[in-house]
């Protein structure tokens, strides 16, 4: 998320635009993408774009996402994250089956993301599509949007370095 002035600097009050880049991978949680984007667009001053893997498109219709979609091979999203300006907030919302969530590699990877300063919006427990009952479902759209609003509203926006 990056602030961008949308009015001339000479204007008495400068409306700032904030950019949100949503990354979505080939998980059943991608079904929530159209709703998430729609709810984010309801936040005044927010512009949204989506980076999606081709596999993610199996779970939603690109025509239902009213913003620019950038898609490529699965590894593209990791490149975006590696190039991320770490002074800007980055949230991640895990989604996987319970066995994957409980695996020690996942614990290690989530810990590493947090060590980079990225903010986890934790998964929730429920009956998953695979039939598992337990942790692994992506956080509810409302929870994600509330976290974005919280950061967006802090001191009129995000840190600037």
PDB file of C-alpha atoms in Angstrom:
ATOM      1  CA  UNK A   1       0.000   0.000   0.000  1.00  0.00           C
ATOM      2  CA  UNK A   2       1.526   3.258  -1.054  1.00  0.00           C
ATOM      3  CA  UNK A   3       0.211   6.810  -0.693  1.00  0.00           C
ATOM      4  CA  UNK A   4      -0.061   8.915  -3.825  1.00  0.00           C
ATOM      5  CA  UNK A   5      -1.325  12.496  -3.916  1.00  0.00           C
ATOM      6  CA  UNK A   6      -4.358  12.792  -6.142  1.00  0.00           C
ATOM      7  CA  UNK A   7      -4.711  16.607  -6.131  1.00  0.00           C
ATOM      8  CA  UNK A   8      -2.242  19.386  -6.769  1.00  0.00           C
ATOM      9  CA  UNK A   9      -0.036  20.361  -3.846  1.00  0.00           C
ATOM     10  CA  UNK A  10      -1.390  23.915  -4.048  1.00  0.00           C
ATOM     11  CA  UNK A  11      -4.868  22.798  -3.001  1.00  0.00           C
ATOM     12  CA  UNK A  12      -5.795  23.666   0.606  1.00  0.00           C
ATOM     13  CA  UNK A  13      -6.490  20.053   1.530  1.00  0.00           C
ATOM     14  CA  UNK A  14      -4.731  17.351  -0.395  1.00  0.00           C
ATOM     15  CA  UNK A  15      -6.704  14.151  -0.839  1.00  0.00           C
ATOM     16  CA  UNK A  16      -4.290  11.231  -0.696  1.00  0.00           C
ATOM     17  CA  UNK A  17      -4.779   8.034  -2.605  1.00  0.00           C
ATOM     18  CA  UNK A  18      -3.523   4.813  -1.140  1.00  0.00           C
ATOM     19  CA  UNK A  19      -2.739   1.829  -3.305  1.00  0.00           C
ATOM     20  CA  UNK A  20      -3.573  -1.678  -2.178  1.00  0.00           C
ATOM     21  CA  UNK A  21      -2.136  -4.621  -4.056  1.00  0.00           C
ATOM     22  CA  UNK A  22      -3.991  -7.857  -3.333  1.00  0.00           C
ATOM     23  CA  UNK A  23      -2.141 -11.078  -4.085  1.00  0.00           C
ATOM     24  CA  UNK A  24      -4.164 -14.242  -4.618  1.00  0.00           C
ATOM     25  CA  UNK A  25      -2.959 -17.799  -5.171  1.00  0.00           C
ATOM     26  CA  UNK A  26      -4.558 -21.097  -6.127  1.00  0.00           C
ATOM     27  CA  UNK A  27      -6.465 -21.727  -2.918  1.00  0.00           C
ATOM     28  CA  UNK A  28     -10.188 -22.168  -2.453  1.00  0.00           C
ATOM     29  CA  UNK A  29      -9.969 -18.929  -0.440  1.00  0.00           C
ATOM     30  CA  UNK A  30      -9.659 -17.178  -3.822  1.00  0.00           C
ATOM     31  CA  UNK A  31     -13.450 -17.512  -3.992  1.00  0.00           C
ATOM     32  CA  UNK A  32     -13.540 -14.505  -1.649  1.00  0.00           C
ATOM     33  CA  UNK A  33     -11.550 -12.256  -4.004  1.00  0.00           C
ATOM     34  CA  UNK A  34     -14.471 -10.458  -5.705  1.00  0.00           C
ATOM     35  CA  UNK A  35     -16.064  -9.656  -2.327  1.00  0.00           C
ATOM     36  CA  UNK A  36     -12.749  -8.560  -0.800  1.00  0.00           C
ATOM     37  CA  UNK A  37     -11.978  -6.220  -3.696  1.00  0.00           C
ATOM     38  CA  UNK A  38     -15.504  -4.816  -3.640  1.00  0.00           C
ATOM     39  CA  UNK A  39     -15.307  -4.122   0.105  1.00  0.00           C
ATOM     40  CA  UNK A  40     -11.856  -2.520  -0.220  1.00  0.00           C
ATOM     41  CA  UNK A  41     -13.157  -0.244  -2.978  1.00  0.00           C
ATOM     42  CA  UNK A  42     -15.795   0.995  -0.511  1.00  0.00           C
ATOM     43  CA  UNK A  43     -12.996   2.646   1.504  1.00  0.00           C
ATOM     44  CA  UNK A  44     -12.636   6.264   0.320  1.00  0.00           C
ATOM     45  CA  UNK A  45      -9.157   7.074  -1.005  1.00  0.00           C
ATOM     46  CA  UNK A  46      -8.182   3.484  -1.755  1.00  0.00           C
ATOM     47  CA  UNK A  47      -7.144   2.205  -5.157  1.00  0.00           C
ATOM     48  CA  UNK A  48      -6.924  -1.560  -5.611  1.00  0.00           C
ATOM     49  CA  UNK A  49      -5.105  -3.820  -8.049  1.00  0.00           C
ATOM     50  CA  UNK A  50      -4.766  -7.610  -7.951  1.00  0.00           C
ATOM     51  CA  UNK A  51      -1.825  -9.911  -8.645  1.00  0.00           C
ATOM     52  CA  UNK A  52      -3.209 -13.373  -9.331  1.00  0.00           C
ATOM     53  CA  UNK A  53      -1.820 -16.709 -10.291  1.00  0.00           C
ATOM     54  CA  UNK A  54      -3.431 -18.551 -13.168  1.00  0.00           C
ATOM     55  CA  UNK A  55      -4.450 -21.330 -10.774  1.00  0.00           C
ATOM     56  CA  UNK A  56      -6.333 -18.840  -8.599  1.00  0.00           C
ATOM     57  CA  UNK A  57      -8.568 -17.964 -11.550  1.00  0.00           C
ATOM     58  CA  UNK A  58     -10.141 -21.425 -11.274  1.00  0.00           C
ATOM     59  CA  UNK A  59     -11.877 -20.231  -8.100  1.00  0.00           C
ATOM     60  CA  UNK A  60     -13.334 -16.921  -9.260  1.00  0.00           C
ATOM     61  CA  UNK A  61     -14.406 -15.225 -12.466  1.00  0.00           C
ATOM     62  CA  UNK A  62     -12.033 -12.430 -13.503  1.00  0.00           C
ATOM     63  CA  UNK A  63     -15.089 -10.560 -14.837  1.00  0.00           C
ATOM     64  CA  UNK A  64     -16.353 -10.345 -11.231  1.00  0.00           C
ATOM     65  CA  UNK A  65     -13.276  -8.398 -10.084  1.00  0.00           C
ATOM     66  CA  UNK A  66     -13.769  -4.707 -10.928  1.00  0.00           C
ATOM     67  CA  UNK A  67     -10.086  -3.729 -10.879  1.00  0.00           C
ATOM     68  CA  UNK A  68      -6.921  -4.367 -12.850  1.00  0.00           C
ATOM     69  CA  UNK A  69      -5.756  -7.980 -12.674  1.00  0.00           C
ATOM     70  CA  UNK A  70      -2.101  -8.791 -13.202  1.00  0.00           C
ATOM     71  CA  UNK A  71      -1.431 -12.467 -13.711  1.00  0.00           C
ATOM     72  CA  UNK A  72       1.535 -14.631 -14.416  1.00  0.00           C
ATOM     73  CA  UNK A  73       3.174 -17.823 -13.223  1.00  0.00           C
ATOM     74  CA  UNK A  74       2.981 -18.753  -9.550  1.00  0.00           C
ATOM     75  CA  UNK A  75       6.434 -17.413  -8.732  1.00  0.00           C
ATOM     76  CA  UNK A  76       5.515 -13.849  -9.731  1.00  0.00           C
ATOM     77  CA  UNK A  77       3.958 -13.100  -6.355  1.00  0.00           C
ATOM     78  CA  UNK A  78       7.084 -14.086  -4.481  1.00  0.00           C
ATOM     79  CA  UNK A  79       9.020 -11.679  -6.719  1.00  0.00           C
ATOM     80  CA  UNK A  80       6.607  -8.872  -5.809  1.00  0.00           C
ATOM     81  CA  UNK A  81       7.115  -9.614  -2.124  1.00  0.00           C
ATOM     82  CA  UNK A  82      10.903  -9.725  -2.467  1.00  0.00           C
ATOM     83  CA  UNK A  83      10.809  -6.296  -4.158  1.00  0.00           C
ATOM     84  CA  UNK A  84       8.398  -4.852  -1.543  1.00  0.00           C
ATOM     85  CA  UNK A  85       9.329  -1.549   0.114  1.00  0.00           C
ATOM     86  CA  UNK A  86       9.539  -2.785   3.696  1.00  0.00           C
ATOM     87  CA  UNK A  87       8.607   0.649   5.041  1.00  0.00           C
ATOM     88  CA  UNK A  88       5.118  -0.048   3.659  1.00  0.00           C
ATOM     89  CA  UNK A  89       2.685  -2.399   5.399  1.00  0.00           C
ATOM     90  CA  UNK A  90       2.302  -5.896   4.051  1.00  0.00           C
ATOM     91  CA  UNK A  91      -0.429  -8.192   5.347  1.00  0.00           C
ATOM     92  CA  UNK A  92      -0.667 -11.889   4.686  1.00  0.00           C
ATOM     93  CA  UNK A  93      -3.754 -14.030   5.151  1.00  0.00           C
ATOM     94  CA  UNK A  94      -2.884 -17.732   5.245  1.00  0.00           C
ATOM     95  CA  UNK A  95      -5.338 -20.266   3.860  1.00  0.00           C
ATOM     96  CA  UNK A  96      -4.732 -24.017   3.679  1.00  0.00           C
ATOM     97  CA  UNK A  97      -5.983 -27.283   5.070  1.00  0.00           C
ATOM     98  CA  UNK A  98      -5.424 -28.049   8.732  1.00  0.00           C
ATOM     99  CA  UNK A  99      -2.629 -30.590   8.159  1.00  0.00           C
ATOM    100  CA  UNK A 100      -0.687 -28.040   6.116  1.00  0.00           C
ATOM    101  CA  UNK A 101      -1.343 -25.298   8.687  1.00  0.00           C
ATOM    102  CA  UNK A 102      -0.060 -27.468  11.534  1.00  0.00           C
ATOM    103  CA  UNK A 103       3.084 -28.568   9.673  1.00  0.00           C
ATOM    104  CA  UNK A 104       6.387 -27.318  11.185  1.00  0.00           C
ATOM    105  CA  UNK A 105       7.442 -25.828   7.827  1.00  0.00           C
ATOM    106  CA  UNK A 106       4.361 -23.586   7.870  1.00  0.00           C
ATOM    107  CA  UNK A 107       5.156 -22.478  11.419  1.00  0.00           C
ATOM    108  CA  UNK A 108       8.690 -21.639  10.283  1.00  0.00           C
ATOM    109  CA  UNK A 109       7.525 -19.750   7.178  1.00  0.00           C
ATOM    110  CA  UNK A 110       4.901 -17.713   9.060  1.00  0.00           C
ATOM    111  CA  UNK A 111       7.530 -16.889  11.680  1.00  0.00           C
ATOM    112  CA  UNK A 112       9.917 -15.694   8.974  1.00  0.00           C
ATOM    113  CA  UNK A 113       7.266 -13.426   7.415  1.00  0.00           C
ATOM    114  CA  UNK A 114       6.561 -11.926  10.843  1.00  0.00           C
ATOM    115  CA  UNK A 115      10.313 -11.456  11.404  1.00  0.00           C
ATOM    116  CA  UNK A 116      10.366  -9.348   8.217  1.00  0.00           C
ATOM    117  CA  UNK A 117       7.756  -7.127   9.857  1.00  0.00           C
ATOM    118  CA  UNK A 118       4.823  -8.401   7.817  1.00  0.00           C
ATOM    119  CA  UNK A 119       1.473  -8.584   9.579  1.00  0.00           C
ATOM    120  CA  UNK A 120      -0.432 -11.847   9.763  1.00  0.00           C
ATOM    121  CA  UNK A 121      -4.203 -11.739   9.599  1.00  0.00           C
ATOM    122  CA  UNK A 122      -4.635 -15.174  11.153  1.00  0.00           C
ATOM    123  CA  UNK A 123      -6.596 -17.987   9.624  1.00  0.00           C
ATOM    124  CA  UNK A 124      -9.705 -19.201  11.411  1.00  0.00           C
ATOM    125  CA  UNK A 125     -11.081 -22.571  12.474  1.00  0.00           C
ATOM    126  CA  UNK A 126     -14.084 -24.024  10.686  1.00  0.00           C
ATOM    127  CA  UNK A 127     -15.068 -26.961   8.508  1.00  0.00           C
ATOM    128  CA  UNK A 128     -12.865 -26.648   5.442  1.00  0.00           C
ATOM    129  CA  UNK A 129     -13.741 -27.612   1.867  1.00  0.00           C
ATOM    130  CA  UNK A 130     -11.478 -30.657   2.155  1.00  0.00           C
ATOM    131  CA  UNK A 131     -13.600 -31.875   5.078  1.00  0.00           C
ATOM    132  CA  UNK A 132     -11.104 -31.029   7.821  1.00  0.00           C
ATOM    133  CA  UNK A 133     -12.420 -29.321  10.919  1.00  0.00           C
ATOM    134  CA  UNK A 134      -9.854 -26.915  12.337  1.00  0.00           C
ATOM    135  CA  UNK A 135      -7.572 -24.004  11.615  1.00  0.00           C
ATOM    136  CA  UNK A 136      -6.731 -23.121   8.042  1.00  0.00           C
ATOM    137  CA  UNK A 137      -9.591 -21.073   6.607  1.00  0.00           C
ATOM    138  CA  UNK A 138      -8.660 -17.583   5.463  1.00  0.00           C
ATOM    139  CA  UNK A 139      -9.830 -14.792   7.754  1.00  0.00           C
ATOM    140  CA  UNK A 140     -13.249 -13.387   6.958  1.00  0.00           C
ATOM    141  CA  UNK A 141     -13.346 -10.560   4.414  1.00  0.00           C
ATOM    142  CA  UNK A 142     -14.662  -8.171   7.089  1.00  0.00           C
ATOM    143  CA  UNK A 143     -11.661  -8.909   9.319  1.00  0.00           C
ATOM    144  CA  UNK A 144      -9.221  -8.199   6.478  1.00  0.00           C
ATOM    145  CA  UNK A 145     -10.994  -4.979   5.467  1.00  0.00           C
ATOM    146  CA  UNK A 146     -11.090  -3.797   9.099  1.00  0.00           C
ATOM    147  CA  UNK A 147      -7.318  -4.313   9.398  1.00  0.00           C
ATOM    148  CA  UNK A 148      -6.718  -2.335   6.196  1.00  0.00           C
ATOM    149  CA  UNK A 149      -8.993   0.458   7.490  1.00  0.00           C
ATOM    150  CA  UNK A 150      -7.121   0.482  10.804  1.00  0.00           C
ATOM    151  CA  UNK A 151      -3.750   0.977   9.137  1.00  0.00           C
ATOM    152  CA  UNK A 152      -5.167   3.391   6.567  1.00  0.00           C
ATOM    153  CA  UNK A 153      -6.642   5.621   9.274  1.00  0.00           C
ATOM    154  CA  UNK A 154      -3.554   5.766  11.491  1.00  0.00           C
ATOM    155  CA  UNK A 155      -2.213   9.306  11.250  1.00  0.00           C
ATOM    156  CA  UNK A 156      -3.968   9.798   7.951  1.00  0.00           C
ATOM    157  CA  UNK A 157      -2.266   6.876   6.320  1.00  0.00           C
ATOM    158  CA  UNK A 158       0.940   4.928   6.148  1.00  0.00           C
ATOM    159  CA  UNK A 159       4.529   5.635   7.096  1.00  0.00           C
ATOM    160  CA  UNK A 160       6.487   7.658   4.621  1.00  0.00           C
ATOM    161  CA  UNK A 161      10.259   7.432   4.487  1.00  0.00           C
TER     162      UNK A 161
END
